[in-house]
mmCIF file of C-alpha atoms in Angstrom:
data_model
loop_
_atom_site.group_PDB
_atom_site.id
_atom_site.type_symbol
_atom_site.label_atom_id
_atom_site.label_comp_id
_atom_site.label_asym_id
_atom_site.label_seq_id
_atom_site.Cartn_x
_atom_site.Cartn_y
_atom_site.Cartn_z
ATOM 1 C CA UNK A 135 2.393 -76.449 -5.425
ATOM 2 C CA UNK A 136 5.601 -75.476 -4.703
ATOM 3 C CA UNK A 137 6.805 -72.579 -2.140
ATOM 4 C CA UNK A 138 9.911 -69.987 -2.685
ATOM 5 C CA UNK A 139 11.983 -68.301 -0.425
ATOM 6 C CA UNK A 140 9.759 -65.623 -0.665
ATOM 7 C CA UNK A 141 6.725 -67.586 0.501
ATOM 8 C CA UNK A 142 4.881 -67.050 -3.112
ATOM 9 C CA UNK A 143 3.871 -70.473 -4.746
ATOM 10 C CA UNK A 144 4.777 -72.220 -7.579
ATOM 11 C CA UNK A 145 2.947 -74.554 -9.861
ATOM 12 C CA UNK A 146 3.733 -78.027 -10.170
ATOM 13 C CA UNK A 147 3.797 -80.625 -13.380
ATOM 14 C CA UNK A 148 4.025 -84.117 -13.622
ATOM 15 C CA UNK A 149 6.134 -84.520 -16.728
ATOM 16 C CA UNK A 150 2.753 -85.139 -18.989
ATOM 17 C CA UNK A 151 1.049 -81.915 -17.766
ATOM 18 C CA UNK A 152 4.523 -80.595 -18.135
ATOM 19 C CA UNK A 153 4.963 -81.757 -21.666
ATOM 20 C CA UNK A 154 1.460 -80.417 -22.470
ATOM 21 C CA UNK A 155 1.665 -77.002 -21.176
ATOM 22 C CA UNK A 156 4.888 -76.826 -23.315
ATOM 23 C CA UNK A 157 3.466 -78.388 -26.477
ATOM 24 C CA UNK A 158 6.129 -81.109 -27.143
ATOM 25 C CA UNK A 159 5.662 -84.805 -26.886
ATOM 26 C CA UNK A 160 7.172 -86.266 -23.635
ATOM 27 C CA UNK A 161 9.723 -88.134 -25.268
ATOM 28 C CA UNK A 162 11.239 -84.678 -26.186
ATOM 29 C CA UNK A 163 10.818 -83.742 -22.814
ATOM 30 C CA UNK A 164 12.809 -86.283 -21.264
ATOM 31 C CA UNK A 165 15.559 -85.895 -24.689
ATOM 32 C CA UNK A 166 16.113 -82.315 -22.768
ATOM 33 C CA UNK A 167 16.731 -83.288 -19.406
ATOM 34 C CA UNK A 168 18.787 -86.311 -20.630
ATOM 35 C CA UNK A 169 21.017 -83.518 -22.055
ATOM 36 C CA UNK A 170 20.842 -81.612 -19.064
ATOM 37 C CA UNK A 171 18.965 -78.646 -20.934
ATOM 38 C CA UNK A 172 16.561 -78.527 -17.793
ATOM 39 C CA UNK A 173 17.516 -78.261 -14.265
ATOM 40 C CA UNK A 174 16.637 -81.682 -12.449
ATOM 41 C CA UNK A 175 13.559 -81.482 -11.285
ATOM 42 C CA UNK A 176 11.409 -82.495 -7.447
ATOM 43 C CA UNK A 177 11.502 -85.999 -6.653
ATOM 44 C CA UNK A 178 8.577 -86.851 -4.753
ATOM 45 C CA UNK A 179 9.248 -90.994 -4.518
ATOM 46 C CA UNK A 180 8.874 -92.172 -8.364
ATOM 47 C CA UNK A 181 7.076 -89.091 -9.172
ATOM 48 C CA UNK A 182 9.326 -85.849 -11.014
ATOM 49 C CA UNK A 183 7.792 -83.034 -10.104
ATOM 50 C CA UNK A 184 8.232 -80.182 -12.425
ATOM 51 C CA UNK A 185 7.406 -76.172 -12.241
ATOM 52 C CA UNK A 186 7.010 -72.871 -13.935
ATOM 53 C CA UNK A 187 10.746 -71.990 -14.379
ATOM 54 C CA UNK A 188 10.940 -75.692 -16.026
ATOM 55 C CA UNK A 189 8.230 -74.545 -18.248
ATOM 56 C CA UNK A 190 10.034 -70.829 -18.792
ATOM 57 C CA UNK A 191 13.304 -72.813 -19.823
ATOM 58 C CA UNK A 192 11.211 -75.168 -22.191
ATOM 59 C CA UNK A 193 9.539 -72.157 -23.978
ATOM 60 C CA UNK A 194 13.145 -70.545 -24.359
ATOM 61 C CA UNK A 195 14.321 -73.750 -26.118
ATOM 62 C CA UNK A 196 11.931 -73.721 -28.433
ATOM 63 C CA UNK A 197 12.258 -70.068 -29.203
ATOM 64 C CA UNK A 198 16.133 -70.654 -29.533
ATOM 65 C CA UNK A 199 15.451 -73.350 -32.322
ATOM 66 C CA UNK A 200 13.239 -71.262 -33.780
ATOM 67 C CA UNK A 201 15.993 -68.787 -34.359
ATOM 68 C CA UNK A 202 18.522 -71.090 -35.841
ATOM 69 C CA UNK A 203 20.302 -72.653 -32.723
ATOM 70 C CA UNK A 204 21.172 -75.790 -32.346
ATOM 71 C CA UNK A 205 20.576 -78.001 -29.327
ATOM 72 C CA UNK A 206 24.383 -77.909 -28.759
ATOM 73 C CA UNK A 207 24.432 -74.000 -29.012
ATOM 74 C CA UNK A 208 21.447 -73.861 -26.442
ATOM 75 C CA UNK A 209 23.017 -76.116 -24.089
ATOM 76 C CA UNK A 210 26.369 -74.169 -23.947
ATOM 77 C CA UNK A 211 24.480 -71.128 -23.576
ATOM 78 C CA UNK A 212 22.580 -72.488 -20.854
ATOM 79 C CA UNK A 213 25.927 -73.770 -18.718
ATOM 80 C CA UNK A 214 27.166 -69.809 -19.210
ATOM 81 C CA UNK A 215 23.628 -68.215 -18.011
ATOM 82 C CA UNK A 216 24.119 -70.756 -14.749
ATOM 83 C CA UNK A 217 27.117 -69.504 -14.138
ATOM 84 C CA UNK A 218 26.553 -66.057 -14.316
ATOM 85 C CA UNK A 219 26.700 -62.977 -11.916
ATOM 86 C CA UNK A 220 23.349 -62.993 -10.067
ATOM 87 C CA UNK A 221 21.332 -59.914 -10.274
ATOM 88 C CA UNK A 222 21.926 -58.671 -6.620
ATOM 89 C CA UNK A 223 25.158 -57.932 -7.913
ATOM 90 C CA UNK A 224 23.555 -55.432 -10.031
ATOM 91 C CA UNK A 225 24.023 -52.839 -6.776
ATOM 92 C CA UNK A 226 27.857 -53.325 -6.768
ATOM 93 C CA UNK A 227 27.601 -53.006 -10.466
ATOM 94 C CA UNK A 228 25.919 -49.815 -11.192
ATOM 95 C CA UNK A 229 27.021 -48.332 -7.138
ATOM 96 C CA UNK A 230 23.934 -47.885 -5.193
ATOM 97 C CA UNK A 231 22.359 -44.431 -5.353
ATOM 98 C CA UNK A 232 24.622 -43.249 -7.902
ATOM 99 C CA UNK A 233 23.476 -44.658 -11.272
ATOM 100 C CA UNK A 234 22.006 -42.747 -13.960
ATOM 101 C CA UNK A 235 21.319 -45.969 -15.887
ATOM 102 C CA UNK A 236 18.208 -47.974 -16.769
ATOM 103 C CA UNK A 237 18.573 -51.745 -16.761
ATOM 104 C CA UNK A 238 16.787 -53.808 -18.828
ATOM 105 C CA UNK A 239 15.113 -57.299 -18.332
ATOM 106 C CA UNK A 240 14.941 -59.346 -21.312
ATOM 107 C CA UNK A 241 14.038 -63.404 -21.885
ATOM 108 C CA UNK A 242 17.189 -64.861 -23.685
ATOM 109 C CA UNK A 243 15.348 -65.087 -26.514
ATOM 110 C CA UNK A 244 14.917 -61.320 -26.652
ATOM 111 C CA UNK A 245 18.387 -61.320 -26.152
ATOM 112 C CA UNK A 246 19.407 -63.332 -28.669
ATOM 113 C CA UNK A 247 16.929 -61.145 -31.248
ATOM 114 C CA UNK A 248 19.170 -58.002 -29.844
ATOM 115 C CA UNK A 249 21.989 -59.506 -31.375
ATOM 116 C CA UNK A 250 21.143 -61.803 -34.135
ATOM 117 C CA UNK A 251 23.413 -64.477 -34.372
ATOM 118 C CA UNK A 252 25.902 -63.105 -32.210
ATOM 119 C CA UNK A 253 24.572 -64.786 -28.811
ATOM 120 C CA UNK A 254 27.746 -67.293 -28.264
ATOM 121 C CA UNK A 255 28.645 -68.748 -25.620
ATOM 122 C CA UNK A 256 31.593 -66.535 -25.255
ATOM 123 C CA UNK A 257 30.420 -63.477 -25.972
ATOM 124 C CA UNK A 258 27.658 -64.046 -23.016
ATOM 125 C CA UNK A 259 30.169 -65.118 -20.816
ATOM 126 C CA UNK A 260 32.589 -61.615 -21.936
ATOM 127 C CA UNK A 261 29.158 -59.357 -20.945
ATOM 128 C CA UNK A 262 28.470 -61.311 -17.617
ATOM 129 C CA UNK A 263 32.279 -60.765 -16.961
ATOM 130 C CA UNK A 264 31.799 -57.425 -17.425
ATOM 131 C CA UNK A 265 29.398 -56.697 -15.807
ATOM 132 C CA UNK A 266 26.813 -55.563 -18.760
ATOM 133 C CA UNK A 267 24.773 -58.634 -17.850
ATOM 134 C CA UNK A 268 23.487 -60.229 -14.771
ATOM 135 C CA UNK A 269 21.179 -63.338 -14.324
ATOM 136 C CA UNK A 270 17.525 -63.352 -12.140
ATOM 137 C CA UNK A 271 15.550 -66.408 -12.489
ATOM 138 C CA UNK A 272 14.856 -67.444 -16.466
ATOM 139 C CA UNK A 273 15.477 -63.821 -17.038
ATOM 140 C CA UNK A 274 18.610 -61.707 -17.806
ATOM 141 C CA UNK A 275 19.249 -57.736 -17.063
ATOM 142 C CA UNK A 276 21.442 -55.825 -19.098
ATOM 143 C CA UNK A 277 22.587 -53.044 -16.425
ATOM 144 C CA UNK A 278 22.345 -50.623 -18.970
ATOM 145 C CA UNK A 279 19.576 -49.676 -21.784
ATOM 146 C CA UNK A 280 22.004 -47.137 -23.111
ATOM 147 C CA UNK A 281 24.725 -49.685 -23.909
ATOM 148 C CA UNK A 282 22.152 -52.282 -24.768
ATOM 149 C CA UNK A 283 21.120 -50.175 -27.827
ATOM 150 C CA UNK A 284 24.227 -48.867 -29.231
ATOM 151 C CA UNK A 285 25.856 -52.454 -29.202
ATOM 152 C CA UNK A 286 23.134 -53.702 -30.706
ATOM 153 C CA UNK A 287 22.847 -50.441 -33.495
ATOM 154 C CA UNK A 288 26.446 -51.416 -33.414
ATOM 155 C CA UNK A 289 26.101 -55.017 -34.510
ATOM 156 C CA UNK A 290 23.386 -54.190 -36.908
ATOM 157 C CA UNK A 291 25.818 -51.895 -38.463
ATOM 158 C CA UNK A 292 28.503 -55.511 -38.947
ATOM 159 C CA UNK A 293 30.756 -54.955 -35.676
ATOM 160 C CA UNK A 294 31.223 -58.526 -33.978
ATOM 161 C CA UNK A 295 29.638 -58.116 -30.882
ATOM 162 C CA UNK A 296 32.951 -59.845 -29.726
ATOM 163 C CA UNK A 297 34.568 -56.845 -30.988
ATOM 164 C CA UNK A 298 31.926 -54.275 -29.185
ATOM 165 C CA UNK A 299 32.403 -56.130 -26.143
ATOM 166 C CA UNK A 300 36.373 -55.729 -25.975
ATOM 167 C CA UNK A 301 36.386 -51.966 -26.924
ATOM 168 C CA UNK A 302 33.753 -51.564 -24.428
ATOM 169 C CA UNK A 303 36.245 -53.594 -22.048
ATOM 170 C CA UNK A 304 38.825 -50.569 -23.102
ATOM 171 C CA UNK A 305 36.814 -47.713 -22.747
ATOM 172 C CA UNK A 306 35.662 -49.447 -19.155
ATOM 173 C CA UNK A 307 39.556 -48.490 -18.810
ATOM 174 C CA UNK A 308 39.515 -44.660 -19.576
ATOM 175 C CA UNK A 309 36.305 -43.662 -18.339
ATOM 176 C CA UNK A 310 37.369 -45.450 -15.033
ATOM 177 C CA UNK A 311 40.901 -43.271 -15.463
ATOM 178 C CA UNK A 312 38.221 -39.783 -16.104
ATOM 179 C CA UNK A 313 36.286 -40.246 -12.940
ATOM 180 C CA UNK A 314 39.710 -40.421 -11.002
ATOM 181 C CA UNK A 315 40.131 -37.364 -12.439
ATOM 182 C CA UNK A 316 36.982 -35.457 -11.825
ATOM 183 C CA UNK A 317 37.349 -36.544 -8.547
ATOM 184 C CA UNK A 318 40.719 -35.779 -7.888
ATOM 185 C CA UNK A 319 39.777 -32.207 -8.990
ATOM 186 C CA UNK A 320 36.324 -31.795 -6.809
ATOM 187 C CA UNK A 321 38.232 -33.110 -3.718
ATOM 188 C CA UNK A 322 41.372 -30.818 -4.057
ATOM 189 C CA UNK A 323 38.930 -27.817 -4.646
ATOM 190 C CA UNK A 324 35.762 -28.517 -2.609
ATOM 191 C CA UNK A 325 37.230 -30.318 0.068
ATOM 192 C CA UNK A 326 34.257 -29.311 2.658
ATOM 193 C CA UNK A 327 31.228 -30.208 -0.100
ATOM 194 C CA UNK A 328 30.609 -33.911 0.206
ATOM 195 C CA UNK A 329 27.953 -33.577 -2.012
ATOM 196 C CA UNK A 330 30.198 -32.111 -5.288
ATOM 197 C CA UNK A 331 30.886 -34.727 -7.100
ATOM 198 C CA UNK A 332 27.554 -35.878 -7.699
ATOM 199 C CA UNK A 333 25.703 -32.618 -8.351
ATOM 200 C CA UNK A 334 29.028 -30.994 -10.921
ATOM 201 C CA UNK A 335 28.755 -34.728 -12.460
ATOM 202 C CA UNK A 336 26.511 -33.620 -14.921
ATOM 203 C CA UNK A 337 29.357 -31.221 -15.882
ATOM 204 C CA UNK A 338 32.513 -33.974 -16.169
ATOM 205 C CA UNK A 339 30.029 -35.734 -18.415
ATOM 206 C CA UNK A 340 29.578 -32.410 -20.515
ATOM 207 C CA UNK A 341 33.052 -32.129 -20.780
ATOM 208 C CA UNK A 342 34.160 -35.378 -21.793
ATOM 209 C CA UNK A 343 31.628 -35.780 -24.468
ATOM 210 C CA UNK A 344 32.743 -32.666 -25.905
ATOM 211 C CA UNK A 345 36.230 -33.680 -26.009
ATOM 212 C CA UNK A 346 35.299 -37.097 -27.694
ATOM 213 C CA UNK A 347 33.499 -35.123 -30.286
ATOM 214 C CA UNK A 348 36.357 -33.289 -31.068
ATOM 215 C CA UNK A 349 38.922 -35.927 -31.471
ATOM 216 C CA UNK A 350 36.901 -37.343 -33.361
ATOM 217 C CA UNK A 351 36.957 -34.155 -35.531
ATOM 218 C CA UNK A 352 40.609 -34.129 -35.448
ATOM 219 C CA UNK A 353 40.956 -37.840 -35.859
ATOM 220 C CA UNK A 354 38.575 -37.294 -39.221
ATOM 221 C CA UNK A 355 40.765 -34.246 -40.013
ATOM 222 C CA UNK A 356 44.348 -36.549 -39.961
ATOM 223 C CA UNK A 357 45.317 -34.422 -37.478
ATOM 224 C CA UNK A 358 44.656 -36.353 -34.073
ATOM 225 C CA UNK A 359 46.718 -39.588 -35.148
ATOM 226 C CA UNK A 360 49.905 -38.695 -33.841
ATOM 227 C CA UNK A 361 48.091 -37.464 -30.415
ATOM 228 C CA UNK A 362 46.463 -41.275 -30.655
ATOM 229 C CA UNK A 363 49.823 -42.840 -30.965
ATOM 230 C CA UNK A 364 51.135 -41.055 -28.300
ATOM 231 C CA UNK A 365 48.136 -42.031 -25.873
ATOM 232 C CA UNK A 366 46.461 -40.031 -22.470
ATOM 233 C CA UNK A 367 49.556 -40.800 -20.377
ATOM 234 C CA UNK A 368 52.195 -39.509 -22.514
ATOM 235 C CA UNK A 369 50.008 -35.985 -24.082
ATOM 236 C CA UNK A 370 48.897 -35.609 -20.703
ATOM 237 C CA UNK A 371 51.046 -36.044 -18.253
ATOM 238 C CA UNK A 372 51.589 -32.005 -17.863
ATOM 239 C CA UNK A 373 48.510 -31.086 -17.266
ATOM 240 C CA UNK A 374 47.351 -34.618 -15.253
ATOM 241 C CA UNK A 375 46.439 -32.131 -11.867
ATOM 242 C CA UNK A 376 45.214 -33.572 -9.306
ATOM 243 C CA UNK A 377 45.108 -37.451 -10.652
ATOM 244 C CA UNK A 378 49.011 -37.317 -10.464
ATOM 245 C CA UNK A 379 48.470 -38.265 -6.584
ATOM 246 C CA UNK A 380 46.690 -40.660 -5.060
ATOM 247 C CA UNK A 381 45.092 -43.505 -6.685
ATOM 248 C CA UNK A 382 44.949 -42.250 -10.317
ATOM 249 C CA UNK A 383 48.815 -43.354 -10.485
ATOM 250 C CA UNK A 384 47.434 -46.882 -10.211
ATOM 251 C CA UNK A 385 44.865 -46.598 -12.995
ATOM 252 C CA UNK A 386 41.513 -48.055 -13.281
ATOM 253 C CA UNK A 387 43.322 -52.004 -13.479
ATOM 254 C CA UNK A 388 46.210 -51.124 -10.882
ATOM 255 C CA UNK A 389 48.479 -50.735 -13.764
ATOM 256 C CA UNK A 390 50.581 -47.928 -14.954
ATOM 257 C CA UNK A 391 47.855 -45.516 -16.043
ATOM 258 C CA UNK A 392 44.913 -45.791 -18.697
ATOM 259 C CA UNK A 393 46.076 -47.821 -21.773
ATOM 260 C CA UNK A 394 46.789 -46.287 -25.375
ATOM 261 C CA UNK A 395 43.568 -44.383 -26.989
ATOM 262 C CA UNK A 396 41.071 -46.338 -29.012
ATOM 263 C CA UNK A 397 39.600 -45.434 -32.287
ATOM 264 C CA UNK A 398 36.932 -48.212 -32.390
ATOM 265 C CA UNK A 399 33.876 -46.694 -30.863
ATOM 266 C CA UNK A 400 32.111 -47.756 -27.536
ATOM 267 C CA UNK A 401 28.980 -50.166 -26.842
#
């Protein structure tokens, strides 16, 4: 047995028990970590001691290969899961305290059933760079079971989920310019009520989804086009309030503002 950080235990394999418990042969075994599929494991003299996140990892090849993969595929997927944000970022992520969101822990096989054949490489390394992804142990969490399901209703629909991901990168970019905003306004007005912004949030939520749902309307109509074209900054910029001081001149990305209006929709 093997102990964590958090004093819990761990079972150990020898690479037959391990090989067993996995149902594969052991020359498969040691194909995998020749290929560097597994993380090395204990050395104990001669012996290779294995344990259960070995035998998590093994199950999750399988399952991968099941699903079409390739060994290559599975292998570049596993270098970008290493890699990724760990889940204690998940607090910086969502901001302690303040998140209305759900995350969601999935295996990466679940993942990869989310978004059938759309689990690259790439695109997991575009969600853990957003931030829509995080890494704990053999498991992932999707900050978000919101977003989760509309990319995925989104990829079932025949949007790349490279494409979801990069509007979602450029709505990241207005919504971040919209809570400058709503800020801006409950700190000019209710200067003495720390505790505004979060209870009238439900309210700047209201009224941006409202707004979306009409431009939408308009943008249906052939009417909201040349408002489109024009973007927030320039059909704006008259009645901007308080978010023409302070850090809403930087935008959300330090730049000059929030960047031309979309018409792809958002993960």
């Amino acid at each position: 047995m093997a102990e964590t950080e958090a004093g819990t235990t761990l079972r150990e394999y020898r690479t037959e028990e391990l090989a067993e418990a996995a149902g594969i042969p052991v020359r498969t075994l040691r194909f995998y970590r020749e290929r560097r599929l597994l993380p090395p494991p204990r050395r104990e003299g001669r012996i290779a001691w294995y344990d259960e996140h070995h035998l998590a990892r093994l199950r999750t090849i399988a399952a991968l290969l099941e699903r079409g993969h390739t060994l290559g595929g599975i292998a570049e997927l596993t270098a970008a899961f290493e890699r990724g944000r760990d889940v204690g970022q998940l607090g910086e992520l969502l901001g302690i305290g303040w998140s209305e969101e759900t995350p969601v822990r999935l295996t990466p096989e679940a993942l990869a059933d989310y978004f059938e054949g759309e689990v690259t490489p790439e695109n997991l390394a575009a969600s853990l760079d957003l931030g829509y992804v995080a890494t704990d142990g053999d498991e992932i969490v999707h900050v978000s079971r919101r977003l989760l399901d509309v990319s995925s209703a989104l990829v079932r629909e025949g949007v790349p989920l490279a494409a979801v991901l990069e509007t979602g990168r450029r709505v990241r970019a207005h919504a971040d310019a919209l809570a400058v905003l709503f800020a801006g306004l409950v700190a000019e007005h209710l200067p003495d009520d720390p505790e505004a912004v979060v209870r009238l949030r439900p309210l700047a939520k209201s009224v941006v989804e409202a707004e979306l749902s009409m431009a939408m309307d308009r943008l249906r109509a052939g009417t909201g086009q040349a408002e489109a074209e024009a973007g927030p900054a320039e059909a704006g910029a008259a009645e901007a309030g308080p978010a023409e001081a302070g850090p809403a001149e930087a935008g959300p990305a330090g730049g000059d503002g929030p960047p031309r209006a979309q018409t792809a929709p958002s993960p």
